[in-house]
Each structure stands twice: as C-alpha cells, then as structure tokens.
Short mmCIF file of C-alpha atoms in Angstrom, two decimals:
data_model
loop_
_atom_site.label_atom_id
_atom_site.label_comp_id
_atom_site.label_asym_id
_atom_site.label_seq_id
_atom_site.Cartn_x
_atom_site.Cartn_y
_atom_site.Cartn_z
CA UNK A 1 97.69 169.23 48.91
CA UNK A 2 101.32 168.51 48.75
CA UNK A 3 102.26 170.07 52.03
CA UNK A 4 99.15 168.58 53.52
CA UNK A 5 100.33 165.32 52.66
CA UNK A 6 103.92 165.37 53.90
CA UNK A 7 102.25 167.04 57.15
CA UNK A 8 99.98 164.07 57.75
CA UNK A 9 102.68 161.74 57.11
CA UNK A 10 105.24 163.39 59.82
CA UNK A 11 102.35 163.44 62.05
CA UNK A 12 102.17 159.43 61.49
CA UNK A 13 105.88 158.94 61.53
CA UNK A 14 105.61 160.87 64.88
CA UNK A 15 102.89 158.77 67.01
CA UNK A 16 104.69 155.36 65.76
CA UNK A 17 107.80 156.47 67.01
CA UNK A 18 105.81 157.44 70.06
CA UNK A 19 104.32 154.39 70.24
CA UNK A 20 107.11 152.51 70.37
CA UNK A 21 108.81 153.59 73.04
CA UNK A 22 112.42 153.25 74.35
CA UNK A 23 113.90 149.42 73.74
CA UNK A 24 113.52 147.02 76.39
CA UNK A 25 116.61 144.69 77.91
CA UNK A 26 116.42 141.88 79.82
CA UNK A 27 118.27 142.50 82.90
CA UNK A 28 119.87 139.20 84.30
CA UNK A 29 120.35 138.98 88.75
CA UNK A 30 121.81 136.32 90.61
CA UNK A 31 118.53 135.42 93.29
CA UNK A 32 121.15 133.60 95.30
CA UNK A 33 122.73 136.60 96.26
CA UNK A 34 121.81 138.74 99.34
CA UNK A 35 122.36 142.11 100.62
CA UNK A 36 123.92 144.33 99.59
CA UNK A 37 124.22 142.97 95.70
CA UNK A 38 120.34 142.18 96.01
CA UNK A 39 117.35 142.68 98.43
CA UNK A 40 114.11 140.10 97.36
CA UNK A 41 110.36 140.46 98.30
CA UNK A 42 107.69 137.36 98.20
CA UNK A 43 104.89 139.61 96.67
CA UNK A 44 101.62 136.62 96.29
CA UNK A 45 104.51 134.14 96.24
CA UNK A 46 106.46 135.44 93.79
CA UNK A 47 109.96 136.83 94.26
CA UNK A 48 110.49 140.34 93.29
CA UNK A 49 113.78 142.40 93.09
CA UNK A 50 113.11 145.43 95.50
CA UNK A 51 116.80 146.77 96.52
CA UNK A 52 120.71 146.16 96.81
CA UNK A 53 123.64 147.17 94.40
CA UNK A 54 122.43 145.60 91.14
CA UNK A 55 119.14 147.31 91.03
CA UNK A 56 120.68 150.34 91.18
CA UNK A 57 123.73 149.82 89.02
CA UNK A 58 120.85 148.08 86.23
CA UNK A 59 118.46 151.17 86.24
CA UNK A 60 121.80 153.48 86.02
CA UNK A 61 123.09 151.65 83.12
CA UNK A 62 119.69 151.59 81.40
CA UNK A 63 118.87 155.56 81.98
CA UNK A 64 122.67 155.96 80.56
CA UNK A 65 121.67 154.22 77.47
CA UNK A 66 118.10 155.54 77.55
CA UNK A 67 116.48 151.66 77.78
CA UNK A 68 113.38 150.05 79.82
CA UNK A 69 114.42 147.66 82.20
CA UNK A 70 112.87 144.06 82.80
CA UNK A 71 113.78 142.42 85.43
CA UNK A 72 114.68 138.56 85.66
CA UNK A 73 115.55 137.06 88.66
CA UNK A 74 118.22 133.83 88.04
CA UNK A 75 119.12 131.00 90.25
CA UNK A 76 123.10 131.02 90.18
CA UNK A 77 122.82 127.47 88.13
CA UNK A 78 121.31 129.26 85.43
CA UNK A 79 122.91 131.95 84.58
CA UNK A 80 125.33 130.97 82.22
CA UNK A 81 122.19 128.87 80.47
CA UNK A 82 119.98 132.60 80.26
CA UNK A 83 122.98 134.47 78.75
CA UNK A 84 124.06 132.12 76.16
CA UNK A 85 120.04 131.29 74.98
CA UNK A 86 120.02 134.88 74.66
CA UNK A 87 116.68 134.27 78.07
CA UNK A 88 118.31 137.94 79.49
CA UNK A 89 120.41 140.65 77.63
CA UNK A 90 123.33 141.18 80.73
CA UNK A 91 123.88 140.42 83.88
CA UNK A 92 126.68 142.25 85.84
CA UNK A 93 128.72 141.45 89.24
CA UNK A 94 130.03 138.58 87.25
CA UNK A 95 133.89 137.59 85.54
CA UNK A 96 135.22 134.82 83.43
CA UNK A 97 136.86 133.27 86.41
CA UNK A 98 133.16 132.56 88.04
CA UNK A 99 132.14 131.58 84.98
CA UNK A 100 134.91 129.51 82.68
CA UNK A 101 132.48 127.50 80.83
CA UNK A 102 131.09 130.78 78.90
CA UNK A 103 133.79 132.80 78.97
CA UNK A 104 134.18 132.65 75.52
CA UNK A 105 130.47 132.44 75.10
CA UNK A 106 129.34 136.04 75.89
CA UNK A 107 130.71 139.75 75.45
CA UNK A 108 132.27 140.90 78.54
CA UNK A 109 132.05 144.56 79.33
CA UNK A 110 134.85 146.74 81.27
CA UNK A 111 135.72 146.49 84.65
CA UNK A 112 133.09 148.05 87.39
CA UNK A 113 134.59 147.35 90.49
CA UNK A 114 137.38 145.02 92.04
CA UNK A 115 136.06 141.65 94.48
CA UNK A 116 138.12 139.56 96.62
CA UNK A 117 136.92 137.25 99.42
CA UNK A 118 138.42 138.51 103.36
CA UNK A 119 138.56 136.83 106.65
CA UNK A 120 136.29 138.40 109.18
CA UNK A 121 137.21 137.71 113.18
CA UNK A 122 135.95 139.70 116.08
CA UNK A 123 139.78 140.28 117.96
CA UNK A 124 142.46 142.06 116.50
CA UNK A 125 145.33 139.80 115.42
CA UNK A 126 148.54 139.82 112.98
CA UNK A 127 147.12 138.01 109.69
CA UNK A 128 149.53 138.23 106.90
CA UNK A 129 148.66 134.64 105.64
CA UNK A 130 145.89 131.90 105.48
CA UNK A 131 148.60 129.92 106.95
CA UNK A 132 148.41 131.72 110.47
CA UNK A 133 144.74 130.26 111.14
CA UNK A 134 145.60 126.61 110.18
CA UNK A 135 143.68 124.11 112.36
CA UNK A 136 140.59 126.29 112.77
CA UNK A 137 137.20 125.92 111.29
CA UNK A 138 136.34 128.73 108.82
CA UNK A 139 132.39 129.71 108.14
CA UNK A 140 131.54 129.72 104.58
CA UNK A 141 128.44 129.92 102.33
CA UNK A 142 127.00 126.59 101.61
CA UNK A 143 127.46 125.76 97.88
CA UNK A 144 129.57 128.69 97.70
CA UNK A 145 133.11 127.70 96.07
CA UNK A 146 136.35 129.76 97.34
CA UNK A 147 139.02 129.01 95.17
CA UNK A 148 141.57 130.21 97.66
CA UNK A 149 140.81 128.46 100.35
CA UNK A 150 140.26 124.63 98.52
CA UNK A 151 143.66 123.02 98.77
CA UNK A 152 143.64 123.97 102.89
CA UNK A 153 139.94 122.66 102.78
CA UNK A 154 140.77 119.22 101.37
CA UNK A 155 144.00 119.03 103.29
CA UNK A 156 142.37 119.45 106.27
CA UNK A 157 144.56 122.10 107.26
CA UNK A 158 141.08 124.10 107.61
CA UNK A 159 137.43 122.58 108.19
CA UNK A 160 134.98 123.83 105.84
CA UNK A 161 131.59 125.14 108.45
CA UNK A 162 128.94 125.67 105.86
CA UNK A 163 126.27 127.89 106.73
CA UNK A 164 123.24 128.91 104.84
CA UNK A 165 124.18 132.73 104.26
CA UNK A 166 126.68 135.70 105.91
CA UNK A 167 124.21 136.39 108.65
CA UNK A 168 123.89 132.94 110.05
CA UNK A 169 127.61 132.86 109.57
CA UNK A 170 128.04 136.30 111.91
CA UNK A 171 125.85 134.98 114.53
CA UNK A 172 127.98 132.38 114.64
CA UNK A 173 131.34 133.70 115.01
CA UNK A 174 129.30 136.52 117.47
CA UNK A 175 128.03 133.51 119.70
CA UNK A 176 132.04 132.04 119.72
CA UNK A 177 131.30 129.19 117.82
CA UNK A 178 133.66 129.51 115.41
CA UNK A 179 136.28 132.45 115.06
CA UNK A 180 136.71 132.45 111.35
CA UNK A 181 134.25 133.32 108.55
CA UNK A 182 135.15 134.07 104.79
CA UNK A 183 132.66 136.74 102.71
CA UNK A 184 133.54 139.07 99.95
CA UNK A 185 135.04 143.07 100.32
CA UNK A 186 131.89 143.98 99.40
CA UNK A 187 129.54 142.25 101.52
CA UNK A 188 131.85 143.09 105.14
CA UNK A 189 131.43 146.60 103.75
CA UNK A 190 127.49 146.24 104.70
CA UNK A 191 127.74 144.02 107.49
CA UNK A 192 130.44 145.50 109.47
CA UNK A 193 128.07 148.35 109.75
CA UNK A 194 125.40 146.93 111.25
CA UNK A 195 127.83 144.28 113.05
CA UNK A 196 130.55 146.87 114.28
CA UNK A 197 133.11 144.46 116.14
CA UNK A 198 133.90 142.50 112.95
CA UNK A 199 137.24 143.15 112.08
CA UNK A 200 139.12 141.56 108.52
CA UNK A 201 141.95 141.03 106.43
CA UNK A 202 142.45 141.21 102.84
CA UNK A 203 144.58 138.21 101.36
CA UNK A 204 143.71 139.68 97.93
CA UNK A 205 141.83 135.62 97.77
CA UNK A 206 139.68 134.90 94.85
CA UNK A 207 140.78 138.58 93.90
CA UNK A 208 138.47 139.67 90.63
CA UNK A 209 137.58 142.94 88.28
CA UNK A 210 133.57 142.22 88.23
CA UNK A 211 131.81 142.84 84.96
CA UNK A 212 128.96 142.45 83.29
CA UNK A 213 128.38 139.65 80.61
CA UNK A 214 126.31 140.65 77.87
CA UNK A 215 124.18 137.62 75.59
CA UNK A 216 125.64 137.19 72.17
CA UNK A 217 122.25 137.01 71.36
CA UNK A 218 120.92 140.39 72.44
CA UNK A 219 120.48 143.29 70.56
CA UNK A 220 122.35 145.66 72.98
CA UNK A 221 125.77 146.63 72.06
CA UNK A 222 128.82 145.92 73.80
CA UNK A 223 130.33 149.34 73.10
CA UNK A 224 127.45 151.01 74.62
CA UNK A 225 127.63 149.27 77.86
CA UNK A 226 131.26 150.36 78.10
CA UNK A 227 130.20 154.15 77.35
CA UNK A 228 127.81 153.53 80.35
CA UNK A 229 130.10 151.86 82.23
CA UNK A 230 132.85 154.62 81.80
CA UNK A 231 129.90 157.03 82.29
CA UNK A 232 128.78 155.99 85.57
CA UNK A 233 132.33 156.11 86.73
CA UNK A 234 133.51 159.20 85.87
CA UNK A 235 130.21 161.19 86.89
CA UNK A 236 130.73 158.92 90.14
CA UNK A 237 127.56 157.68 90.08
CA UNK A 238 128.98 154.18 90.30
CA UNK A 239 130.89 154.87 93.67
CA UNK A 240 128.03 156.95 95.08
CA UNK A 241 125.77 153.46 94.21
CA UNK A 242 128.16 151.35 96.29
CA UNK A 243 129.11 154.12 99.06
CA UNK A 244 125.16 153.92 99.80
CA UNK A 245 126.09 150.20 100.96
CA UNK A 246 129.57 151.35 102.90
CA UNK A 247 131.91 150.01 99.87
CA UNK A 248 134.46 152.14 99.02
CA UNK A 249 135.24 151.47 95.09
CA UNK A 250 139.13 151.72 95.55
CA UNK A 251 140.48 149.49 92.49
#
C-alpha cells in the first residue's frame, strides 16, 4: 500500500509540473523602431511583432534559458516606465546612455553588439570629420535625438531635415534633395542592400555597446541572461541573427 502510495503521489507531482509549464517573460520592443530591429503587422487593428532583429534575438534568449515568450510592443516614451513598474521583464537594443534616467533603475546585461550612428551619401568623398559637410542639411529621424550631431544643429553649422523614418529619408537623398542623411551601423547594413549606391562613413558618433535592461521587478535573473548572452555569441547564433539583416557584428 506503501509503494502504491508514493507511486500515486509521483504520478501527481508529475502532471503539476506538467501543467505548469516553462515560465513566462515579458519581452519588452521598441514599436518605434523599423526594419531591421523590428517588422510590425496591423492584424484587426492591432499591431503585432512579425519580424526584424529583436524577435529573433528574444526567442533565442528565451529557448537559451528554456522560457515562453510574451510579447509587448512599447512606444519609445514608455519604456523606461514598463521596465521600472516591472509592465515587461527585458527589453534589449538598449544602453544607459539612451536611457540616463533609469540607468540606475534596472539590471543591465552584457554587451550584444556595438551601435554608432554613420553618414550615408550617394558619391564617394574624403569624410574624416562632421566638420567637412558644414553648411549642408543632414536628414534625420523626426523625434530622434543624435547626440553627436546637436551642438552643429543649434549652431547652425548643419540644418536639422526631419523626416518621418530612414526610407523617406533615402528617397530623399536618392531624388537630390538633400545629400546628407544620418542612421545607425545597423540599419545602413539593411538598407544599403536594397539601396546599393548608398555609400557611408563611420565617425564612431553616438558610438554604444547595446544591451538589454532587465526590470528589477522581474523574476528572471540577471546572471542567466548573461549565460544566454555569452551563449548566443559563442555558438554564433547572435552574428548569424544579425548577418540575416547584412550586419556584420565586428565589436
């Protein structure tokens, strides 16, 4: 009767643990972005993650540290509010110098790859310095902030052409009306393949180690990010996520 019992109660212990499946984490993306850090689909009118770089570096994490994945898609105003209220577990593609106000607010995790913001023209010309394009007007992202550039932008040494994202911004500089435009390492990577006559030049400008910030108030574990983290990047998973989106993850 003995044996019996212990048998039924293993059986028990079993189907709960079953039951309960692998732990869920809330995993934090920037909706403001666009390709190739995220790709968004209206499905009945609401917005639904469907591609880019963070989708697959969040379901490589989570099969590293054997978790379910819930997506939550975050306007850029809100995502230092969602990590510190503990909304979303991490978000990654992010640094303390994008976000200063938290910085001492959340966990940050190792490095994943390096950012910096380059000038894209369509002729090939000797760049070495900001400085050799004074007087022009430089495309940017509206809303966007490039720390680099500021002190020519309210100088006047450059003019500041907002645009509403990178592709409006190529069409323009394709069409001649302006011969400047300013995007990150990452995001030329992606469009100089489907725009081939962009050319750039890295100034190393607004030059950061991306990471991923991690909620105080989340039950996930910094250390085990950084296993995944150090896991994805010595298998090479991580480079073979961004080489799918023609980055090369030279640090």
């Amino acid at each position: 009767m003995k044996q019996l019992f212990v048998l039924i109660l293993s059986a028990l212990l079993a189907s709960s643990a079953f039951g309960k499946g692998k732990s869920e984490i809330v995993f934090g993306v920037n909706m403001d972005y666009a390709m190739p850090l995220v790709k968004i689909k209206e499905e009945s009118g609401v917005p639904v993650l469907i591609g880019g770089i963070l989708k697959d570096l969040g379901e490589a994490l989570a099969k590293e540290m054997d978790l379910e994945l819930k997506w939550y898609l975050v306007p850029k105003r809100r995502v230092a509010p969602s990590l510190t209220s503990g909304k979303i577990d991490i978000l990654c593609h992010l640094s303390e110098v994008w976000q200063p106000a938290i910085k001492n607010d959340v966990w940050w995790s190792n490095k994943l790859y390096r950012s910096a913001n380059v000038l894209v023209y369509l002729k090939e010309q000797p760049i070495t310095s900001i400085k050799d394009i004074y007087g022009e007007q430089v495309g940017v992202v509206l809303n966007f902030i490039y720390t680099g550039l500021e002190d020519a932008f309210e100088a006047g040494s450059l003019k500041r052409e907002d645009g509403p994202n990178n592709i409006s911004n190529i069409k323009k500089l394709l069409k001649g009306r302006i011969n400047y435009i300013v995007m990150s390492n990452l995001e030329f990577a992606y469009y100089n393949n489907l725009y081939p006559p962009l050319r750039s030049v890295d100034l190393a400008m607004d030059e950061v180690m991306t990471k991923c910030a991690v909620s105080k108030k989340s039950k996930m574990k910094l250390e085990d990010v950084n296993k995944a983290i150090a896991k994805i990047t010595r298998t090479g998973t991580l480079s073979k996520i961004l080489g799918s989106y023609y980055f090369k993850n030279v640090e």
